[in-house]
PDB file of C-alpha atoms in Angstrom:
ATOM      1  CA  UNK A   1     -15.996  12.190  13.256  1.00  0.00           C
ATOM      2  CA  UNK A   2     -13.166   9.401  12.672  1.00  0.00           C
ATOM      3  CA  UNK A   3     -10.061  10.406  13.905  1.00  0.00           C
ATOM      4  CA  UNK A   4      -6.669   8.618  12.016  1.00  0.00           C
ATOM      5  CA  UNK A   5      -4.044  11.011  13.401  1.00  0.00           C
ATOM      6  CA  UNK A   6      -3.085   9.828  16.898  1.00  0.00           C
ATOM      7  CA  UNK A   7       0.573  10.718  17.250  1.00  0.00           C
ATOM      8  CA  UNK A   8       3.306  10.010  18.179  1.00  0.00           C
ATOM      9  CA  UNK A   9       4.329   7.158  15.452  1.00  0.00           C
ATOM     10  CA  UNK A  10       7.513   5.478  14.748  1.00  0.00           C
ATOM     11  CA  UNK A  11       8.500   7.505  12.123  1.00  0.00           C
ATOM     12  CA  UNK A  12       8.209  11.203  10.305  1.00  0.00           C
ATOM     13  CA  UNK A  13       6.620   9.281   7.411  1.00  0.00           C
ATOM     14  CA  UNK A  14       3.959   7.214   8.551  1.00  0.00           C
ATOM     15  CA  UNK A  15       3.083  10.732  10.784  1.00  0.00           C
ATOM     16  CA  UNK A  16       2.795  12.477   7.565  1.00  0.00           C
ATOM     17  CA  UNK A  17       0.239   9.556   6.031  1.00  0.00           C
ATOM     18  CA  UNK A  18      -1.895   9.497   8.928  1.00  0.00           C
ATOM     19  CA  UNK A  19      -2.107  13.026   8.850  1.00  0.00           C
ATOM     20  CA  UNK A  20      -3.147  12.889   5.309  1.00  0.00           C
ATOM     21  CA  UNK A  21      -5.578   9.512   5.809  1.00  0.00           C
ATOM     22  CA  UNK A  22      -7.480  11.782   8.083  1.00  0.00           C
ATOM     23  CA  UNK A  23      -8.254  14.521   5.533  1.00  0.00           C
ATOM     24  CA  UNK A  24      -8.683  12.079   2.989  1.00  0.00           C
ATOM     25  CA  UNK A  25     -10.348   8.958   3.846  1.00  0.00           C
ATOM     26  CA  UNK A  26     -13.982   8.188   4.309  1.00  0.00           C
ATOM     27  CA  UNK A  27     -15.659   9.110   7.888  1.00  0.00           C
ATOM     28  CA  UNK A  28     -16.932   5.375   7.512  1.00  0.00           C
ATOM     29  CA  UNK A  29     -13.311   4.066   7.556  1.00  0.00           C
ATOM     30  CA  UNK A  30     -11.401   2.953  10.922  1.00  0.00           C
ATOM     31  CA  UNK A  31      -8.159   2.642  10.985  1.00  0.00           C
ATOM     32  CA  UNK A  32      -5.265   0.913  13.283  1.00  0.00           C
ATOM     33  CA  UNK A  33      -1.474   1.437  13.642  1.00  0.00           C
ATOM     34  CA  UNK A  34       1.137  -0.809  14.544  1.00  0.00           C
ATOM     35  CA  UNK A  35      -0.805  -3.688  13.618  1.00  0.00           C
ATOM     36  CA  UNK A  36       0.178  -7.274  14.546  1.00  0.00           C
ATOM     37  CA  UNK A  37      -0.336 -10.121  12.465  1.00  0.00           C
ATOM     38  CA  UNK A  38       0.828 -13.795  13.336  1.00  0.00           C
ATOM     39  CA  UNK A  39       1.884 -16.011   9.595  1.00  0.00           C
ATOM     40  CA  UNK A  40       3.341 -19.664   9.029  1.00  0.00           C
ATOM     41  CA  UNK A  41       6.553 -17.814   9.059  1.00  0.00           C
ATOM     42  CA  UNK A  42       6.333 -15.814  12.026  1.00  0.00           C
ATOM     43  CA  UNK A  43       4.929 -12.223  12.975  1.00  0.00           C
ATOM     44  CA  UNK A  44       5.047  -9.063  11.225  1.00  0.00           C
ATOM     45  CA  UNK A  45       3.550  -5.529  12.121  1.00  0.00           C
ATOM     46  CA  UNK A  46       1.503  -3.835  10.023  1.00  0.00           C
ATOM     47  CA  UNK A  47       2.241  -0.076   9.805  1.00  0.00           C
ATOM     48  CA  UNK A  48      -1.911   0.968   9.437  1.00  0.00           C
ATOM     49  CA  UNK A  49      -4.932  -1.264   8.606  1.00  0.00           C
ATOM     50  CA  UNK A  50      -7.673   0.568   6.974  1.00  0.00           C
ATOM     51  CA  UNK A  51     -11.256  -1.543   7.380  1.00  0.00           C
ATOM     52  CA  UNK A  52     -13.642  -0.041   4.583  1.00  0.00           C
ATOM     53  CA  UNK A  53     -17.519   0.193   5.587  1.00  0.00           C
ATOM     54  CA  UNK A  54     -17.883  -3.108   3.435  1.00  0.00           C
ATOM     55  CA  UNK A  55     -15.551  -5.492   5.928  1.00  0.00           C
ATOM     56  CA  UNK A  56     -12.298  -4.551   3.371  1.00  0.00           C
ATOM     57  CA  UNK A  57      -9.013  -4.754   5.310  1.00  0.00           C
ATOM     58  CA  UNK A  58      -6.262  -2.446   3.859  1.00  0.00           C
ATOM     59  CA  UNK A  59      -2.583  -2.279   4.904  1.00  0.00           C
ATOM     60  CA  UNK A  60      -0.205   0.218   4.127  1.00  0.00           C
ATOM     61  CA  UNK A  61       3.334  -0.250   4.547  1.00  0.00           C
ATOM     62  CA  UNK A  62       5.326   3.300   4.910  1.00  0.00           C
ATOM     63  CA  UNK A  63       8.687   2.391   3.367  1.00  0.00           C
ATOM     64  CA  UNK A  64      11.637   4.304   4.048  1.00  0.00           C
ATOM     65  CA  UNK A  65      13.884   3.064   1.232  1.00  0.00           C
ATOM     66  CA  UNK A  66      16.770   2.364   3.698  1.00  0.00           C
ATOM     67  CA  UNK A  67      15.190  -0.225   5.711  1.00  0.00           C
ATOM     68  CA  UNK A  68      13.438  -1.975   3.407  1.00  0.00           C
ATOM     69  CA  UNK A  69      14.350  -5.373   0.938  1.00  0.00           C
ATOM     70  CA  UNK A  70      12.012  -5.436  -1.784  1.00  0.00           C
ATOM     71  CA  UNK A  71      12.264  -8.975  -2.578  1.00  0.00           C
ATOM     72  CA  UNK A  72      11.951  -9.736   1.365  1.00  0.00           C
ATOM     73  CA  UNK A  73       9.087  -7.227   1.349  1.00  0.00           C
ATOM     74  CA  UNK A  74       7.520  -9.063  -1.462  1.00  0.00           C
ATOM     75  CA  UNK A  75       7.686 -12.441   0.510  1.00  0.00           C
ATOM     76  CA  UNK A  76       6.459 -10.888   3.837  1.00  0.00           C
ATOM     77  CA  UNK A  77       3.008 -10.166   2.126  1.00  0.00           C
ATOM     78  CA  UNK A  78       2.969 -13.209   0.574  1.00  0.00           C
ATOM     79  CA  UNK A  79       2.818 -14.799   4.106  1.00  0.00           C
ATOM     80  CA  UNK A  80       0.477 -12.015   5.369  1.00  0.00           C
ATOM     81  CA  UNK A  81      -2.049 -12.304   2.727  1.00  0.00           C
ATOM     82  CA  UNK A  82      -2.016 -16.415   2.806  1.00  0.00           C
ATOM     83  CA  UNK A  83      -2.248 -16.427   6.901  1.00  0.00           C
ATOM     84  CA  UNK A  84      -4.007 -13.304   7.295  1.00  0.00           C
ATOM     85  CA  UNK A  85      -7.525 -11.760   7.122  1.00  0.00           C
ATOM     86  CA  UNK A  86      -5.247  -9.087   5.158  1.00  0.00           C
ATOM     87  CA  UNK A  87      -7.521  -8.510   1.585  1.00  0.00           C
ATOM     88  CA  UNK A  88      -4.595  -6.298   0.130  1.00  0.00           C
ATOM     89  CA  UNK A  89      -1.411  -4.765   0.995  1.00  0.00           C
ATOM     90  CA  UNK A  90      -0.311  -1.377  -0.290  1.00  0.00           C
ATOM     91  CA  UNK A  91       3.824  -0.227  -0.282  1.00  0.00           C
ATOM     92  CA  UNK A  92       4.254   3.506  -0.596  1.00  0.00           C
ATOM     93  CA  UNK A  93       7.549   4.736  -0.597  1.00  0.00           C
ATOM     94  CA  UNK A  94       8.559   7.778   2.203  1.00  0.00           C
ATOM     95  CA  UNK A  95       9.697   9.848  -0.879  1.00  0.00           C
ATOM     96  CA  UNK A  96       5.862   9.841  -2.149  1.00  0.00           C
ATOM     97  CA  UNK A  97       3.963   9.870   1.131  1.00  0.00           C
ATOM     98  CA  UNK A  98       6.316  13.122   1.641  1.00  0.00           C
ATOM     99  CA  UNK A  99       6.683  14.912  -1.596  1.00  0.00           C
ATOM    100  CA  UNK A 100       3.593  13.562  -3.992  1.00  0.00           C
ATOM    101  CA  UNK A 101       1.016  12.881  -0.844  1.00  0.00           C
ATOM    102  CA  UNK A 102      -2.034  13.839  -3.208  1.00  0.00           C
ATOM    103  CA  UNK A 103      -1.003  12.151  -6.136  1.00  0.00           C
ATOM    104  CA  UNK A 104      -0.378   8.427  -3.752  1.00  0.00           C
ATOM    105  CA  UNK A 105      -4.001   9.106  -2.640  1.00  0.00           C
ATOM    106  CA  UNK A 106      -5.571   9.619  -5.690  1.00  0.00           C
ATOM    107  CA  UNK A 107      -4.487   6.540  -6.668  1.00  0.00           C
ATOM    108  CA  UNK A 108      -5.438   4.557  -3.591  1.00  0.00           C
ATOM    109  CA  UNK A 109      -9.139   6.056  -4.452  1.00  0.00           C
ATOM    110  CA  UNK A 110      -8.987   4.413  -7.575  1.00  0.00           C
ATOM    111  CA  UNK A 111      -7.699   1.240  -6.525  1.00  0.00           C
ATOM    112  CA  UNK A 112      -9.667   1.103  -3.111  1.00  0.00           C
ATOM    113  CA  UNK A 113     -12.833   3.596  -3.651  1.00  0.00           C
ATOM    114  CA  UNK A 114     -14.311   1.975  -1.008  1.00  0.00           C
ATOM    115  CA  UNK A 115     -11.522   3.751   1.501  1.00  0.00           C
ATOM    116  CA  UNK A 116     -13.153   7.250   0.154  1.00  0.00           C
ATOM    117  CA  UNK A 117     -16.699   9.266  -0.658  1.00  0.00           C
ATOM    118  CA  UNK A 118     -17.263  11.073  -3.792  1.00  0.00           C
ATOM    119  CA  UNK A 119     -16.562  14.388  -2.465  1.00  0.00           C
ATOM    120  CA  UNK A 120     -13.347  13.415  -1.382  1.00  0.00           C
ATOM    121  CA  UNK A 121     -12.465  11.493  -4.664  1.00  0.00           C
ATOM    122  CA  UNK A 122     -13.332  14.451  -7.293  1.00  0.00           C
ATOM    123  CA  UNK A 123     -11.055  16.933  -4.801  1.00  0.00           C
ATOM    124  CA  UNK A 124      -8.181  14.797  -5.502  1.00  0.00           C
ATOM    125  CA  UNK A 125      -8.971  14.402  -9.227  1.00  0.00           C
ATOM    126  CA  UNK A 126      -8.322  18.298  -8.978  1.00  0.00           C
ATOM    127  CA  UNK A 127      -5.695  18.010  -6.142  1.00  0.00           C
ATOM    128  CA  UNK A 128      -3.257  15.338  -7.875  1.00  0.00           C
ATOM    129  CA  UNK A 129      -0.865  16.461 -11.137  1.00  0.00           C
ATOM    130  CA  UNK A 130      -2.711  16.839 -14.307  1.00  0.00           C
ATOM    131  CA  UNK A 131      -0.396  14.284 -15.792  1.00  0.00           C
ATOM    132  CA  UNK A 132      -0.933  11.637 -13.008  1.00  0.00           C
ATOM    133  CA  UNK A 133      -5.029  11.942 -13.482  1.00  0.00           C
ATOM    134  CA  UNK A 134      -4.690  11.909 -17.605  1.00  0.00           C
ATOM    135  CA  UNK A 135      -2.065   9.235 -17.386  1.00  0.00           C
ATOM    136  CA  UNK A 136      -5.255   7.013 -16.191  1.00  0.00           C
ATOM    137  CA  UNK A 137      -4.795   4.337 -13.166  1.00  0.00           C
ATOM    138  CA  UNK A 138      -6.449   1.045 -14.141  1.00  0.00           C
ATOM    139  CA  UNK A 139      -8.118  -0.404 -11.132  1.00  0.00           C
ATOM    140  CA  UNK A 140      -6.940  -3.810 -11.970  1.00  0.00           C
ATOM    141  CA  UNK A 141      -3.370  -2.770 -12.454  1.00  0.00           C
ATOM    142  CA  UNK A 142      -1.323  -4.143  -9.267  1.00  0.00           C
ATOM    143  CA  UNK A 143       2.061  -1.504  -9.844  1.00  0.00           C
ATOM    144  CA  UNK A 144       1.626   2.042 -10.887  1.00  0.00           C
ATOM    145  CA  UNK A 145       4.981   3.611 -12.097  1.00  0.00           C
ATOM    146  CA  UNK A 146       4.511   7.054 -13.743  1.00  0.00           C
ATOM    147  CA  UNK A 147       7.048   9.767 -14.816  1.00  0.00           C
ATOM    148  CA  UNK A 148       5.093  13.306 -14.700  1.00  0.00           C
ATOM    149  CA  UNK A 149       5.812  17.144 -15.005  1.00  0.00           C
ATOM    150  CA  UNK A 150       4.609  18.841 -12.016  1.00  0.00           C
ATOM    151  CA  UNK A 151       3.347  21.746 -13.408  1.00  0.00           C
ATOM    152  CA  UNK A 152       3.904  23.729 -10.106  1.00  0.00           C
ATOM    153  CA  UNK A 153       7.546  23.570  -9.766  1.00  0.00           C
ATOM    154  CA  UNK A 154       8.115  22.265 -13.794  1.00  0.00           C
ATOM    155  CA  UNK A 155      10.133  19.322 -12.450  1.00  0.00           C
ATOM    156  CA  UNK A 156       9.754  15.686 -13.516  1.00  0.00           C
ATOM    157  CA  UNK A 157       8.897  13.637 -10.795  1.00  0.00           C
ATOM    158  CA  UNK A 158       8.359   9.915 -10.154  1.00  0.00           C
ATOM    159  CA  UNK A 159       5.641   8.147  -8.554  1.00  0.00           C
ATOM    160  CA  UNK A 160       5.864   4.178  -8.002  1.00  0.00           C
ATOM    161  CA  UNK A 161       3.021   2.186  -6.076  1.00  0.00           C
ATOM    162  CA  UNK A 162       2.512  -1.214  -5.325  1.00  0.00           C
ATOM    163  CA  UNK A 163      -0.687  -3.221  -4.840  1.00  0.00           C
ATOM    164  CA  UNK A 164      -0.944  -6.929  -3.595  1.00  0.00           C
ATOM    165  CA  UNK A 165      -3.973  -8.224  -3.040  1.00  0.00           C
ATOM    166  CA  UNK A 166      -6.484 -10.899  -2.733  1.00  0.00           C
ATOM    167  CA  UNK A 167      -9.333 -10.360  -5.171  1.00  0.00           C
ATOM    168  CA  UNK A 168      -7.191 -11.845  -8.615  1.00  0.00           C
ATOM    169  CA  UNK A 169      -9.494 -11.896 -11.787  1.00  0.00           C
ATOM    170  CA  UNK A 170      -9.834 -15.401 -12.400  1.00  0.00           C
ATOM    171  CA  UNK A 171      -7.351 -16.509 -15.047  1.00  0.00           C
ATOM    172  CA  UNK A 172      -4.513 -14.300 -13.682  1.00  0.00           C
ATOM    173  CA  UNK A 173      -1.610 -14.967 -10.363  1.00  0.00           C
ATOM    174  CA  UNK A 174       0.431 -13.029  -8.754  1.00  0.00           C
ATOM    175  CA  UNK A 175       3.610 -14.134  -7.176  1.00  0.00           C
ATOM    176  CA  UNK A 176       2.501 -13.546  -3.799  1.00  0.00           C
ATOM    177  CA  UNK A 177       0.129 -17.008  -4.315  1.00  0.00           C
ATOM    178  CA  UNK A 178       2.985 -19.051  -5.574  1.00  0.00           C
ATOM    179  CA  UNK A 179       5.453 -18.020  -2.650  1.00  0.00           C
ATOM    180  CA  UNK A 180       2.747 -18.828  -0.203  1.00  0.00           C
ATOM    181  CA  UNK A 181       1.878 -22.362  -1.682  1.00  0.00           C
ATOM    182  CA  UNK A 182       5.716 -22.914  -1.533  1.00  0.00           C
ATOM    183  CA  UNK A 183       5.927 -21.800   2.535  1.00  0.00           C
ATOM    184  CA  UNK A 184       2.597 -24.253   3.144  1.00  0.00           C
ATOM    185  CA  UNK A 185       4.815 -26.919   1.518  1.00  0.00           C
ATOM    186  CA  UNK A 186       7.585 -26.360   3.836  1.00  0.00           C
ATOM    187  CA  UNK A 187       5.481 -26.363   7.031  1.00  0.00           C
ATOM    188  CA  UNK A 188       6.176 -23.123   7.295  1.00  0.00           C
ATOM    189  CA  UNK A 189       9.542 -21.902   9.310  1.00  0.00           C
ATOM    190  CA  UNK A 190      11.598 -18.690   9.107  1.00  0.00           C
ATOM    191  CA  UNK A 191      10.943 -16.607   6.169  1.00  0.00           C
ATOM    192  CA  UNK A 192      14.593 -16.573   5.457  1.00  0.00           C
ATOM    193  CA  UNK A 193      14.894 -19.914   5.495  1.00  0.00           C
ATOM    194  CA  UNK A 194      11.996 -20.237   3.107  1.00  0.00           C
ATOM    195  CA  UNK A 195      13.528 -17.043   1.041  1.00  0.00           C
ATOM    196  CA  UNK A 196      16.970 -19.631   1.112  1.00  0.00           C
ATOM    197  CA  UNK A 197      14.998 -22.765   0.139  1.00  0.00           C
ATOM    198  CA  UNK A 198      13.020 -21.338  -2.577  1.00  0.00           C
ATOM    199  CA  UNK A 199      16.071 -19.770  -4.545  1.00  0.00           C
ATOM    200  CA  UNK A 200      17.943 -23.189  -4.116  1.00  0.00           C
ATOM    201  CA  UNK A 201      15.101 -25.027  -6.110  1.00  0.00           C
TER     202      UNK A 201
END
């Protein structure tokens, strides 16, 4: 049996995830904390890398909304997915990991079914809100913002997810390619620096 939950971690929130990774998540899945990963702009930790049974590396970021920049955020996994053996990048805020855990996972098993086995993904199609699983996740969508009534409590709640990633349909970009292309032009350097240079343009 594949254990994820190996306390103590740096914060209440990434406890709670790998708490819930390890009811969720495939027995064929390993998974690391604290993960460091070395980019043309310097290094970066990785709060948990997931590596699916078919070589799939998944990092989730645990984001308490106080310490976080989005835009910085954005340009950090950029880097990571350009320098790094990294095939997507998932940012889930601390107010879903804590208060909408099953709905966040149901939609990781649609984006990432390869993280999770069937029995596992039809408990949370019964698991997350009714109005989460009929809103319908597209597996190619890359941001997942939904506005639901929790039937339970018969409040409206918010869920927002992000997804960068590697595998682009052919024909479509995501920003994460263009910032990379534009660090690899500078010779790399301080992400802020690069951040400073790019907006200058």
């Amino acid at each position: 049996m594949t254990v994820y939950y190996k306390p103590p971690y740096d914060s209440p929130i990434e406890d709670t995830f790998a708490r819930y990774a390890e009811k969720y998540l495939s027995q064929d899945v390993s998974m690391e904390t604290q993960v460091e990963v070395t980019t043309i702009c310097g290094n970066f930790r990785l709060d948990f890398v997931a590596i699916g049974p078919n070589g799939n590396r998944t990092a989730f970021e645990c984001d308490g909304k106080e310490f976080h920049d989005e835009s910085r955020d954005e340009w950090r996994d950029a880097m990571i997915l350009g320098s790094c053996n990294i095939d997507e990048i998932y940012r889930i805020s601390g107010k879903d990991i804590t208060y909408r855990t099953e709905e966040v996972f149901y939609a990781l098993s649609i984006w990432s079914p390869w993280l999770f086995d069937d029995r596992q993904k039809n408990n949370l199609i019964r698991l997350a809100a009714e109005d989460v699983v009929e809103l319908g996740i597209l597996p190619e969508e890359t941001i997942f913002a939904a506005n639901y009534l929790d039937v339970e409590d018969n409040q409206l709640n918010q869920l927002y997810l992000v997804k960068r990633h590697k595998n682009i349909p052919k024909g479509r970009r995501q920003f994460w390619q263009a910032a990379f292309k534009y660090a690899q032009s500078l010779g790399g350097g301080s992400l802020d620096e690069v951040m400073a240079n790019y907006r200058k343009r």
